[in-house]
Amino acid sequence: MKLEQVNKTFGSHQVLKNISLDFPRGKVTVLVGPSGSGKSTILRSLNILEKPETGTYDFDDLQIDFSKEISKNDLFYIRQKTGMVFQSYNLFPHFTVLENIIEGPIQVLKKKRPFAIKQAKELLIKVGLSDKANAYPEQLSGGQAQRVAIARSLAMNPEYILLDEPTSALDPELELEVLKVLLQIAKEQQSMVIVTHNLAFAKRVADKIIFVEEGNIIYDGSVENFFDPDTRNARISQFISSMTFEN
Amino acid sequence: MWNTISTSLPQILEAGFKYTIPLALISFFIGLALALVTALIRLSATKGINIVIKLFFRFYVWLFRSTPLLVQLFIVYFGLPYLKIKGLTPEGIKLDPFMAGVLTFSLNTGAYASETIRAAIESVPSGQWEAAASIGMTRTQTLKRIILPQALRVSVPPLANSFISLVKDTSLAASITIVEMFEVSQQIAAENYEPLLMYSLVAVVYAIFCTILSWLQGKLEKKLNASHVKRGSESR
């Protein structure tokens, strides 16, 4: 999965400036950067919730040219191959936890209901919520809601899971329960792209780090080099020290 | 007095069940369907031929919200027979009173309710559209499965208001010769010279009908709120 020479503007503000990135399969890519840097826009472009003005998007053998109209088939293909997890969970409030998870498999993938339910129950065990199948989203804590959202995206069997600041709305102890689930999924070689402000988590989970600032890619490489005080550039050092207690 | 009531009440109730209730029910459901179509068209993308269709529906909503219901009834029932267009309607459009009533009340309800439904759809957070899109649902699937069920929940109180108003507004149908409850009470009052008693009696019957509707509204809201049960001791 890769983006090439992508540009995106909102009004007169250019949020992505000719960026090119690739996201290796079976690995965890973490996007970091200050607020408003464009990292969420990159993530949303991968699910085509945002459509950049120019550039290309390659997924396996499919190439999408952002400057042209995207066909329904291509859009459907990309949406199916990439699952999205939002900062504000966006669970369907009128459905139970189980119904939230089986909705996509039944409506979109046309799976049989018993199969979808069986799969959903396995996913709920995986995210540690097997006792909440019949609860409604309003009855869940934020951490539980986000774990359901993760299960919902996994139920579509996507090749990549895209997570947009999945824990920034959560209290620290609830954040930890979500991060643990993500670490476990990462261990299973699930391809992921995560936008996060939590550098400790990034260090732990990432195979690759991308640092974005004002729509430019400042860093794109290994975790070790990103955090190594000897090799990283001054701007990254400044960013890391503003986010942690490290001097 | 009780004697007068016991002879006139059955006649009023008969007119209620024969005309008032069917007129209100049929008009409301046609109006609701019309309102949904209108709301969806008004929320659709503004491009191509759609612009003309959207303008037409905007005009329709404007027209019916900006003119009195009584005038609308008169135009449809007394006016349309004179709409003689060569080759199209050479004899004018003659509707029987009940049809004219249903047509006018449906169009009127449709115009008001379309605004309610439009606002209700817009009140569903954009994150719901995004979540549905991100799992590959089409626009139609998203509307049907995700957006409209949530919009319905918030639109029940204002739609119930419209329905209750409509039940009372059907009394205007008396003026286009429909023998509904109010017309019957007028006829009886003209015979027994008891206008205060007759009009009070019909008012009570309207109030009872509307009270039953309010009660049904409460039941429906409770049912639709099942997913919004109060949270227990768990914190968010």
Short mmCIF file of C-alpha atoms in Angstrom, two decimals:
data_model
loop_
_atom_site.label_atom_id
_atom_site.label_comp_id
_atom_site.label_asym_id
_atom_site.label_seq_id
_atom_site.Cartn_x
_atom_site.Cartn_y
_atom_site.Cartn_z
CA MET A 1 0.00 0.00 0.00
CA LYS A 2 1.58 3.29 -0.97
CA LEU A 3 0.84 6.94 -1.68
CA GLU A 4 2.75 8.94 -4.25
CA GLN A 5 2.99 12.70 -4.72
CA VAL A 6 -0.21 13.36 -2.85
CA ASN A 7 -1.51 16.90 -2.38
CA LYS A 8 -4.51 17.97 -0.38
CA THR A 9 -5.84 21.41 0.43
CA PHE A 10 -8.69 22.57 2.63
CA GLY A 11 -9.68 25.95 1.29
CA SER A 12 -6.44 27.87 0.88
CA HIS A 13 -4.57 25.75 3.40
CA GLN A 14 -2.39 23.02 1.92
CA VAL A 15 -2.45 20.15 4.42
CA LEU A 16 -0.45 17.59 2.42
CA LYS A 17 2.50 18.82 0.36
CA ASN A 18 3.46 16.34 -2.33
CA ILE A 19 3.98 13.45 0.04
CA SER A 20 5.02 9.91 -0.92
CA LEU A 21 4.84 7.08 1.59
CA ASP A 22 4.65 3.33 1.68
CA PHE A 23 3.07 1.15 4.28
CA PRO A 24 4.65 -2.31 4.43
CA ARG A 25 2.42 -5.34 4.73
CA GLY A 26 2.47 -7.26 8.01
CA LYS A 27 4.05 -4.31 9.80
CA VAL A 28 2.90 -1.52 12.07
CA THR A 29 3.45 1.98 10.71
CA VAL A 30 2.99 4.81 13.19
CA LEU A 31 2.31 8.40 12.15
CA VAL A 32 3.32 11.05 14.65
CA GLY A 33 3.50 14.83 14.55
CA PRO A 34 2.01 17.96 16.09
CA SER A 35 -1.74 18.65 15.94
CA GLY A 36 -2.84 19.85 12.53
CA SER A 37 0.26 18.43 10.83
CA GLY A 38 -1.79 16.41 8.33
CA LYS A 39 -1.22 12.96 9.80
CA SER A 40 -4.93 12.23 10.22
CA THR A 41 -5.56 13.42 6.67
CA ILE A 42 -3.00 10.89 5.42
CA LEU A 43 -4.77 8.14 7.32
CA ARG A 44 -8.21 9.20 6.09
CA SER A 45 -6.91 9.31 2.52
CA LEU A 46 -5.93 5.64 2.85
CA ASN A 47 -9.62 4.82 3.47
CA ILE A 48 -10.68 7.50 0.96
CA LEU A 49 -12.75 9.32 3.57
CA GLU A 50 -10.74 12.27 2.26
CA LYS A 51 -9.97 12.59 -1.41
CA PRO A 52 -6.71 14.43 -2.14
CA GLU A 53 -6.65 16.62 -5.28
CA THR A 54 -3.65 14.99 -6.91
CA GLY A 55 -1.39 11.99 -6.49
CA THR A 56 -1.79 8.25 -6.75
CA TYR A 57 -2.69 5.51 -4.33
CA ASP A 58 -1.50 1.96 -4.99
CA PHE A 59 -3.12 -1.00 -3.31
CA ASP A 60 -1.84 -4.36 -4.58
CA ASP A 61 -2.47 -4.18 -8.33
CA LEU A 62 -5.04 -1.41 -8.12
CA GLN A 63 -3.91 2.14 -8.77
CA ILE A 64 -6.14 5.06 -7.92
CA ASP A 65 -5.50 8.45 -9.45
CA PHE A 66 -6.82 11.04 -7.00
CA SER A 67 -7.12 13.68 -9.72
CA LYS A 68 -9.83 11.59 -11.41
CA GLU A 69 -13.27 10.43 -10.30
CA ILE A 70 -12.93 7.24 -8.23
CA SER A 71 -15.19 4.44 -9.45
CA LYS A 72 -17.62 2.82 -7.03
CA ASN A 73 -15.90 -0.54 -7.50
CA ASP A 74 -12.49 0.83 -6.63
CA LEU A 75 -13.87 2.68 -3.63
CA PHE A 76 -15.60 -0.47 -2.43
CA TYR A 77 -12.39 -2.48 -2.92
CA ILE A 78 -10.30 -0.03 -0.87
CA ARG A 79 -12.90 0.27 1.88
CA GLN A 80 -13.02 -3.50 2.15
CA LYS A 81 -9.24 -3.87 2.32
CA THR A 82 -8.81 -1.14 4.93
CA GLY A 83 -10.64 -1.00 8.25
CA MET A 84 -10.94 2.28 10.09
CA VAL A 85 -10.96 2.93 13.83
CA PHE A 86 -11.92 6.46 14.85
CA GLN A 87 -10.92 8.60 17.81
CA SER A 88 -14.57 8.95 18.83
CA TYR A 89 -15.35 5.24 18.21
CA ASN A 90 -18.42 6.00 16.04
CA LEU A 91 -20.23 2.86 17.12
CA PHE A 92 -23.82 2.58 15.88
CA PRO A 93 -25.80 3.59 19.00
CA HIS A 94 -29.02 1.83 17.99
CA PHE A 95 -27.30 -1.55 17.62
CA THR A 96 -25.97 -3.83 20.36
CA VAL A 97 -22.26 -4.60 20.51
CA LEU A 98 -22.81 -7.84 18.59
CA GLU A 99 -24.99 -6.13 15.97
CA ASN A 100 -22.32 -3.47 15.49
CA ILE A 101 -19.79 -6.16 14.63
CA ILE A 102 -21.97 -8.30 12.34
CA GLU A 103 -23.44 -5.36 10.40
CA GLY A 104 -20.59 -5.08 7.88
CA PRO A 105 -20.07 -8.82 7.31
CA ILE A 106 -23.81 -9.36 6.71
CA GLN A 107 -24.71 -6.20 4.76
CA VAL A 108 -21.50 -5.67 2.82
CA LEU A 109 -19.73 -9.03 2.61
CA LYS A 110 -23.09 -10.87 2.39
CA LYS A 111 -22.04 -13.46 4.98
CA LYS A 112 -24.62 -15.74 6.55
CA ARG A 113 -25.85 -14.52 9.93
CA PRO A 114 -24.77 -17.58 12.00
CA PHE A 115 -21.28 -17.34 10.51
CA ALA A 116 -21.08 -13.61 11.26
CA ILE A 117 -22.24 -14.14 14.84
CA LYS A 118 -19.72 -16.91 15.43
CA GLN A 119 -16.92 -14.73 14.08
CA ALA A 120 -18.09 -11.72 16.12
CA LYS A 121 -18.06 -13.78 19.32
CA GLU A 122 -14.50 -14.90 18.64
CA LEU A 123 -13.48 -11.28 18.08
CA LEU A 124 -15.15 -10.22 21.32
CA ILE A 125 -13.07 -12.81 23.16
CA LYS A 126 -9.99 -11.44 21.45
CA VAL A 127 -10.71 -7.89 22.66
CA GLY A 128 -11.77 -9.15 26.09
CA LEU A 129 -15.45 -8.25 25.89
CA SER A 130 -17.23 -11.57 25.50
CA ASP A 131 -19.66 -10.60 28.28
CA LYS A 132 -20.78 -7.42 26.50
CA ALA A 133 -22.28 -8.89 23.31
CA ASN A 134 -25.80 -7.70 24.12
CA ALA A 135 -24.90 -4.34 25.66
CA TYR A 136 -25.60 -1.09 23.84
CA PRO A 137 -22.73 1.34 23.12
CA GLU A 138 -24.06 3.82 25.70
CA GLN A 139 -23.52 1.23 28.42
CA LEU A 140 -19.81 0.87 27.65
CA SER A 141 -16.80 2.75 28.95
CA GLY A 142 -14.67 4.54 26.36
CA GLY A 143 -12.06 1.82 26.46
CA GLN A 144 -14.69 -0.87 25.92
CA ALA A 145 -16.31 1.11 23.10
CA GLN A 146 -12.97 1.48 21.33
CA ARG A 147 -12.27 -2.25 21.68
CA VAL A 148 -15.66 -2.95 20.09
CA ALA A 149 -14.74 -0.57 17.27
CA ILE A 150 -11.51 -2.53 16.77
CA ALA A 151 -13.48 -5.79 16.67
CA ARG A 152 -15.91 -4.21 14.20
CA SER A 153 -13.12 -3.33 11.81
CA LEU A 154 -11.43 -6.73 12.23
CA ALA A 155 -14.74 -8.44 11.36
CA MET A 156 -14.42 -7.13 7.80
CA ASN A 157 -11.15 -9.04 7.51
CA PRO A 158 -9.25 -6.02 6.19
CA GLU A 159 -5.64 -6.26 5.10
CA TYR A 160 -4.83 -3.03 6.89
CA ILE A 161 -6.35 -1.52 9.99
CA LEU A 162 -6.15 2.27 10.15
CA LEU A 163 -6.41 3.81 13.60
CA ASP A 164 -6.96 7.55 13.98
CA GLU A 165 -5.77 8.56 17.46
CA PRO A 166 -7.56 5.55 18.94
CA THR A 167 -6.82 6.39 22.57
CA SER A 168 -6.64 10.16 22.78
CA ALA A 169 -10.18 10.42 24.16
CA LEU A 170 -9.44 7.96 26.96
CA ASP A 171 -8.29 8.10 30.58
CA PRO A 172 -4.84 6.52 31.12
CA GLU A 173 -6.09 3.24 32.58
CA LEU A 174 -8.66 2.83 29.82
CA GLU A 175 -6.01 3.74 27.27
CA LEU A 176 -3.84 0.91 28.53
CA GLU A 177 -6.54 -1.74 27.97
CA VAL A 178 -6.94 -0.60 24.36
CA LEU A 179 -3.17 -0.46 23.76
CA LYS A 180 -2.80 -4.00 25.10
CA VAL A 181 -5.33 -5.24 22.57
CA LEU A 182 -3.51 -3.39 19.77
CA LEU A 183 -0.14 -4.85 20.82
CA GLN A 184 -1.65 -8.33 20.75
CA ILE A 185 -3.11 -7.76 17.27
CA ALA A 186 0.24 -6.38 16.08
CA LYS A 187 1.92 -9.59 17.25
CA GLU A 188 -0.31 -11.52 14.85
CA GLN A 189 1.34 -9.74 11.90
CA GLN A 190 -1.75 -7.64 11.25
CA SER A 191 -0.83 -4.71 9.00
CA MET A 192 -1.67 -1.48 10.79
CA VAL A 193 -1.30 2.24 10.38
CA ILE A 194 -1.70 4.16 13.63
CA VAL A 195 -1.91 7.90 14.22
CA THR A 196 -1.02 8.56 17.85
CA HIS A 197 0.30 11.11 20.32
CA ASN A 198 1.50 8.38 22.66
CA LEU A 199 5.21 8.11 21.92
CA ALA A 200 5.82 5.38 24.50
CA PHE A 201 3.25 3.25 22.71
CA ALA A 202 4.69 4.19 19.31
CA LYS A 203 8.14 3.07 20.44
CA ARG A 204 6.74 -0.22 21.67
CA VAL A 205 4.47 -1.14 18.76
CA ALA A 206 5.94 0.46 15.63
CA ASP A 207 8.03 -1.23 12.98
CA LYS A 208 8.30 2.07 11.19
CA ILE A 209 7.73 5.69 12.17
CA ILE A 210 6.67 8.60 10.03
CA PHE A 211 6.95 12.12 11.43
CA VAL A 212 4.71 14.65 9.74
CA GLU A 213 4.83 18.41 10.16
CA GLU A 214 2.90 21.08 8.25
CA GLY A 215 2.08 18.61 5.51
CA ASN A 216 5.67 17.53 4.96
CA ILE A 217 7.31 14.22 5.81
CA ILE A 218 10.19 15.07 8.15
CA TYR A 219 11.12 11.50 9.01
CA ASP A 220 10.28 8.13 7.51
CA GLY A 221 12.30 5.24 8.90
CA SER A 222 13.11 2.90 11.73
CA VAL A 223 11.97 3.30 15.31
CA GLU A 224 15.51 3.02 16.68
CA ASN A 225 16.84 5.94 14.65
CA PHE A 226 13.80 8.08 15.42
CA PHE A 227 14.34 7.81 19.16
CA ASP A 228 18.17 7.75 19.07
CA PRO A 229 19.40 11.11 20.46
CA ASP A 230 22.62 10.81 18.43
CA THR A 231 21.13 10.39 14.98
CA ARG A 232 17.82 12.26 15.02
CA ASN A 233 17.58 15.82 13.80
CA ALA A 234 16.96 18.81 16.01
CA ARG A 235 13.28 19.22 15.12
CA ILE A 236 12.50 15.64 16.08
CA SER A 237 14.42 16.01 19.36
CA GLN A 238 12.39 19.10 20.10
CA PHE A 239 9.12 17.28 19.31
CA ILE A 240 10.04 14.27 21.44
CA SER A 241 11.01 16.42 24.40
CA SER A 242 7.76 18.38 24.12
CA MET A 243 5.80 15.12 24.32
CA THR A 244 7.77 13.35 27.06
CA PHE A 245 9.88 14.08 30.10
CA GLU A 246 13.01 13.27 28.13
CA ASN A 247 15.41 16.21 27.86
CA MET B 1 -78.63 18.09 29.22
CA TRP B 2 -77.57 14.46 29.61
CA ASN B 3 -80.35 13.54 27.27
CA THR B 4 -79.01 15.89 24.59
CA ILE B 5 -75.52 14.51 25.04
CA SER B 6 -76.58 10.89 24.85
CA THR B 7 -78.43 11.46 21.58
CA SER B 8 -75.78 13.60 19.88
CA LEU B 9 -72.59 11.90 21.07
CA PRO B 10 -73.12 8.73 19.00
CA GLN B 11 -73.59 10.84 15.86
CA ILE B 12 -70.44 12.83 16.55
CA LEU B 13 -68.43 9.68 17.27
CA GLU B 14 -69.76 8.00 14.12
CA ALA B 15 -68.55 10.95 12.05
CA GLY B 16 -65.24 10.74 13.89
CA PHE B 17 -64.66 7.11 13.03
CA LYS B 18 -66.05 7.43 9.53
CA TYR B 19 -64.33 10.64 8.43
CA THR B 20 -62.08 12.41 10.96
CA ILE B 21 -59.86 9.45 11.81
CA PRO B 22 -59.53 7.99 8.29
CA LEU B 23 -58.89 11.46 6.87
CA ALA B 24 -56.15 12.13 9.43
CA LEU B 25 -54.57 8.66 9.22
CA ILE B 26 -54.49 8.36 5.43
CA SER B 27 -53.27 11.94 4.96
CA PHE B 28 -50.60 11.51 7.61
CA PHE B 29 -49.10 8.37 6.09
CA ILE B 30 -49.16 9.72 2.55
CA GLY B 31 -47.73 12.98 3.91
CA LEU B 32 -44.99 11.11 5.74
CA ALA B 33 -43.93 9.22 2.61
CA LEU B 34 -43.94 12.49 0.69
CA ALA B 35 -41.93 14.15 3.47
CA LEU B 36 -39.26 11.44 3.41
CA VAL B 37 -38.86 11.73 -0.36
CA THR B 38 -38.74 15.53 -0.12
CA ALA B 39 -36.17 15.47 2.69
CA LEU B 40 -33.91 13.00 0.87
CA ILE B 41 -34.08 15.00 -2.35
CA ARG B 42 -33.32 18.22 -0.51
CA LEU B 43 -30.29 16.59 1.14
CA SER B 44 -28.97 15.05 -2.08
CA ALA B 45 -26.04 16.44 -4.04
CA THR B 46 -26.66 19.69 -5.92
CA LYS B 47 -25.62 18.80 -9.44
CA GLY B 48 -27.06 18.21 -12.93
CA ILE B 49 -30.80 17.64 -13.30
CA ASN B 50 -30.94 17.34 -9.52
CA ILE B 51 -30.80 21.14 -9.26
CA VAL B 52 -34.16 21.49 -11.02
CA ILE B 53 -35.74 18.72 -8.94
CA LYS B 54 -34.41 20.23 -5.74
CA LEU B 55 -35.76 23.67 -6.68
CA PHE B 56 -39.17 22.16 -7.41
CA PHE B 57 -39.34 20.49 -3.99
CA ARG B 58 -38.13 23.65 -2.29
CA PHE B 59 -40.91 25.55 -4.02
CA TYR B 60 -43.44 22.94 -2.90
CA VAL B 61 -42.37 23.21 0.77
CA TRP B 62 -42.38 27.00 0.58
CA LEU B 63 -45.84 27.11 -1.04
CA PHE B 64 -47.57 24.89 1.50
CA ARG B 65 -45.89 26.44 4.51
CA SER B 66 -46.63 29.99 3.40
CA THR B 67 -50.35 29.75 2.68
CA PRO B 68 -53.27 28.98 5.04
CA LEU B 69 -54.51 25.41 5.10
CA LEU B 70 -58.11 26.59 4.69
CA VAL B 71 -57.19 28.48 1.53
CA GLN B 72 -55.40 25.38 0.20
CA LEU B 73 -58.53 23.30 0.81
CA PHE B 74 -60.68 25.85 -1.05
CA ILE B 75 -58.32 25.98 -4.01
CA VAL B 76 -58.23 22.19 -4.35
CA TYR B 77 -61.95 21.59 -3.85
CA PHE B 78 -63.63 24.73 -5.22
CA GLY B 79 -60.85 26.06 -7.45
CA LEU B 80 -59.50 23.08 -9.38
CA PRO B 81 -62.82 22.37 -11.21
CA TYR B 82 -62.15 25.67 -13.01
CA LEU B 83 -58.62 24.69 -14.07
CA LYS B 84 -59.56 24.06 -17.68
CA ILE B 85 -56.49 23.41 -19.80
CA LYS B 86 -57.18 22.56 -23.43
CA GLY B 87 -56.19 18.99 -24.28
CA LEU B 88 -55.20 18.23 -20.70
CA THR B 89 -58.09 18.99 -18.35
CA PRO B 90 -60.91 20.38 -20.55
CA GLU B 91 -63.50 19.64 -17.85
CA GLY B 92 -61.43 21.00 -14.96
CA ILE B 93 -60.29 18.81 -12.06
CA LYS B 94 -63.27 17.67 -10.01
CA LEU B 95 -62.43 15.76 -6.84
CA ASP B 96 -64.93 14.33 -4.40
CA PRO B 97 -64.68 16.10 -1.01
CA PHE B 98 -62.86 13.29 0.76
CA MET B 99 -60.26 12.98 -2.02
CA ALA B 100 -59.74 16.74 -2.05
CA GLY B 101 -59.28 16.61 1.73
CA VAL B 102 -56.77 13.76 1.61
CA LEU B 103 -54.82 15.46 -1.18
CA THR B 104 -54.60 18.81 0.59
CA PHE B 105 -53.85 17.44 4.05
CA SER B 106 -51.19 15.06 2.64
CA LEU B 107 -49.42 17.82 0.74
CA ASN B 108 -49.59 20.13 3.74
CA THR B 109 -48.31 17.51 6.18
CA GLY B 110 -45.61 16.48 3.70
CA ALA B 111 -44.26 20.03 3.51
CA TYR B 112 -44.01 20.47 7.28
CA ALA B 113 -42.82 16.95 8.08
CA SER B 114 -40.12 17.11 5.40
CA GLU B 115 -38.43 19.87 7.40
CA THR B 116 -38.66 17.74 10.56
CA ILE B 117 -37.14 14.72 8.82
CA ARG B 118 -34.46 16.79 7.12
CA ALA B 119 -33.38 18.26 10.45
CA ALA B 120 -33.46 14.82 12.09
CA ILE B 121 -31.23 13.32 9.39
CA GLU B 122 -28.84 16.25 9.70
CA SER B 123 -28.73 15.77 13.48
CA VAL B 124 -27.10 12.34 13.12
CA PRO B 125 -23.36 12.93 13.65
CA SER B 126 -21.17 12.78 10.52
CA GLY B 127 -19.08 10.12 12.26
CA GLN B 128 -21.96 7.70 11.67
CA TRP B 129 -21.77 8.26 7.90
CA GLU B 130 -18.00 7.83 8.05
CA ALA B 131 -18.15 4.66 10.13
CA ALA B 132 -20.67 3.15 7.71
CA ALA B 133 -18.62 4.23 4.69
CA SER B 134 -15.44 2.83 6.23
CA ILE B 135 -16.97 -0.66 6.41
CA GLY B 136 -17.98 -0.37 2.76
CA MET B 137 -21.69 0.37 3.10
CA THR B 138 -23.34 2.16 0.18
CA ARG B 139 -25.23 5.43 0.63
CA THR B 140 -28.56 3.61 0.44
CA GLN B 141 -27.49 0.98 2.97
CA THR B 142 -26.17 3.69 5.28
CA LEU B 143 -29.42 5.63 5.12
CA LYS B 144 -31.60 2.58 5.63
CA ARG B 145 -29.62 0.79 8.33
CA ILE B 146 -27.73 3.53 10.16
CA ILE B 147 -29.02 7.05 9.60
CA LEU B 148 -32.82 6.79 9.30
CA PRO B 149 -33.29 4.58 12.39
CA GLN B 150 -31.41 7.18 14.43
CA ALA B 151 -33.21 10.08 12.74
CA LEU B 152 -36.56 8.41 13.40
CA ARG B 153 -35.89 8.39 17.12
CA VAL B 154 -35.37 12.15 17.29
CA SER B 155 -38.20 12.93 14.88
CA VAL B 156 -40.94 11.11 16.77
CA PRO B 157 -41.89 13.99 19.10
CA PRO B 158 -42.17 16.65 16.35
CA LEU B 159 -43.92 14.23 13.97
CA ALA B 160 -46.39 13.29 16.67
CA ASN B 161 -47.00 17.02 17.08
CA SER B 162 -47.77 17.27 13.36
CA PHE B 163 -50.15 14.34 13.57
CA ILE B 164 -52.01 15.79 16.54
CA SER B 165 -52.30 19.13 14.71
CA LEU B 166 -53.57 17.31 11.66
CA VAL B 167 -56.31 15.53 13.64
CA LYS B 168 -57.59 18.91 14.81
CA ASP B 169 -57.10 20.56 11.41
CA THR B 170 -59.40 18.01 9.79
CA SER B 171 -62.22 20.11 11.32
CA LEU B 172 -61.51 22.54 8.46
CA ALA B 173 -62.76 19.83 6.10
CA ALA B 174 -66.27 20.78 7.23
CA SER B 175 -65.93 23.77 4.94
CA ILE B 176 -65.54 21.55 1.88
CA THR B 177 -68.70 19.57 2.74
CA ILE B 178 -67.06 16.59 4.43
CA VAL B 179 -69.41 15.41 7.14
CA GLU B 180 -66.75 14.97 9.81
CA MET B 181 -67.18 15.50 13.56
CA PHE B 182 -67.26 19.29 13.58
CA GLU B 183 -69.71 19.46 10.68
CA VAL B 184 -72.02 17.01 12.48
CA SER B 185 -71.87 19.04 15.69
CA GLN B 186 -72.77 22.19 13.73
CA GLN B 187 -75.73 20.42 12.14
CA ILE B 188 -76.99 19.19 15.53
CA ALA B 189 -76.52 22.64 17.09
CA ALA B 190 -78.58 24.16 14.30
CA GLU B 191 -81.41 21.77 15.19
CA ASN B 192 -81.38 21.80 18.98
CA TYR B 193 -80.14 25.37 19.60
CA GLU B 194 -77.45 24.14 22.02
CA PRO B 195 -74.29 25.53 20.40
CA LEU B 196 -72.32 25.82 23.66
CA LEU B 197 -73.05 22.24 24.61
CA MET B 198 -72.51 20.82 21.10
CA TYR B 199 -69.22 22.62 20.43
CA SER B 200 -67.97 21.78 23.91
CA LEU B 201 -68.91 18.17 23.35
CA VAL B 202 -67.03 17.95 20.07
CA ALA B 203 -64.07 19.70 21.71
CA VAL B 204 -64.00 17.00 24.38
CA VAL B 205 -64.04 14.28 21.72
CA TYR B 206 -61.10 15.93 19.89
CA ALA B 207 -59.26 16.19 23.21
CA ILE B 208 -59.83 12.51 23.93
CA PHE B 209 -58.54 11.51 20.49
CA CYS B 210 -55.45 13.66 20.91
CA THR B 211 -54.80 12.40 24.43
CA ILE B 212 -54.81 8.83 23.14
CA LEU B 213 -52.33 9.87 20.46
CA SER B 214 -50.03 11.51 23.02
CA TRP B 215 -50.11 8.32 25.03
CA LEU B 216 -49.23 6.25 21.96
CA GLN B 217 -46.40 8.68 21.22
CA GLY B 218 -44.98 8.05 24.70
CA LYS B 219 -45.10 4.30 24.12
CA LEU B 220 -43.35 4.60 20.76
CA GLU B 221 -40.65 6.86 22.19
CA LYS B 222 -40.02 4.39 24.99
CA LYS B 223 -39.64 1.59 22.49
CA LEU B 224 -37.25 3.53 20.26
CA ASN B 225 -35.23 4.60 23.28
CA ALA B 226 -34.42 1.01 24.21
CA SER B 227 -30.83 1.51 23.04
CA HIS B 228 -30.49 4.62 25.14
CA VAL B 229 -30.97 2.94 28.49
CA LYS B 230 -29.52 4.79 31.41
CA ARG B 231 -25.99 3.81 32.16
CA GLY B 232 -25.43 1.94 35.38
CA SER B 233 -22.49 2.36 37.69
CA GLU B 234 -20.01 2.00 34.83
CA SER B 235 -18.22 5.17 33.88
CA ARG B 236 -17.46 6.25 30.41
#
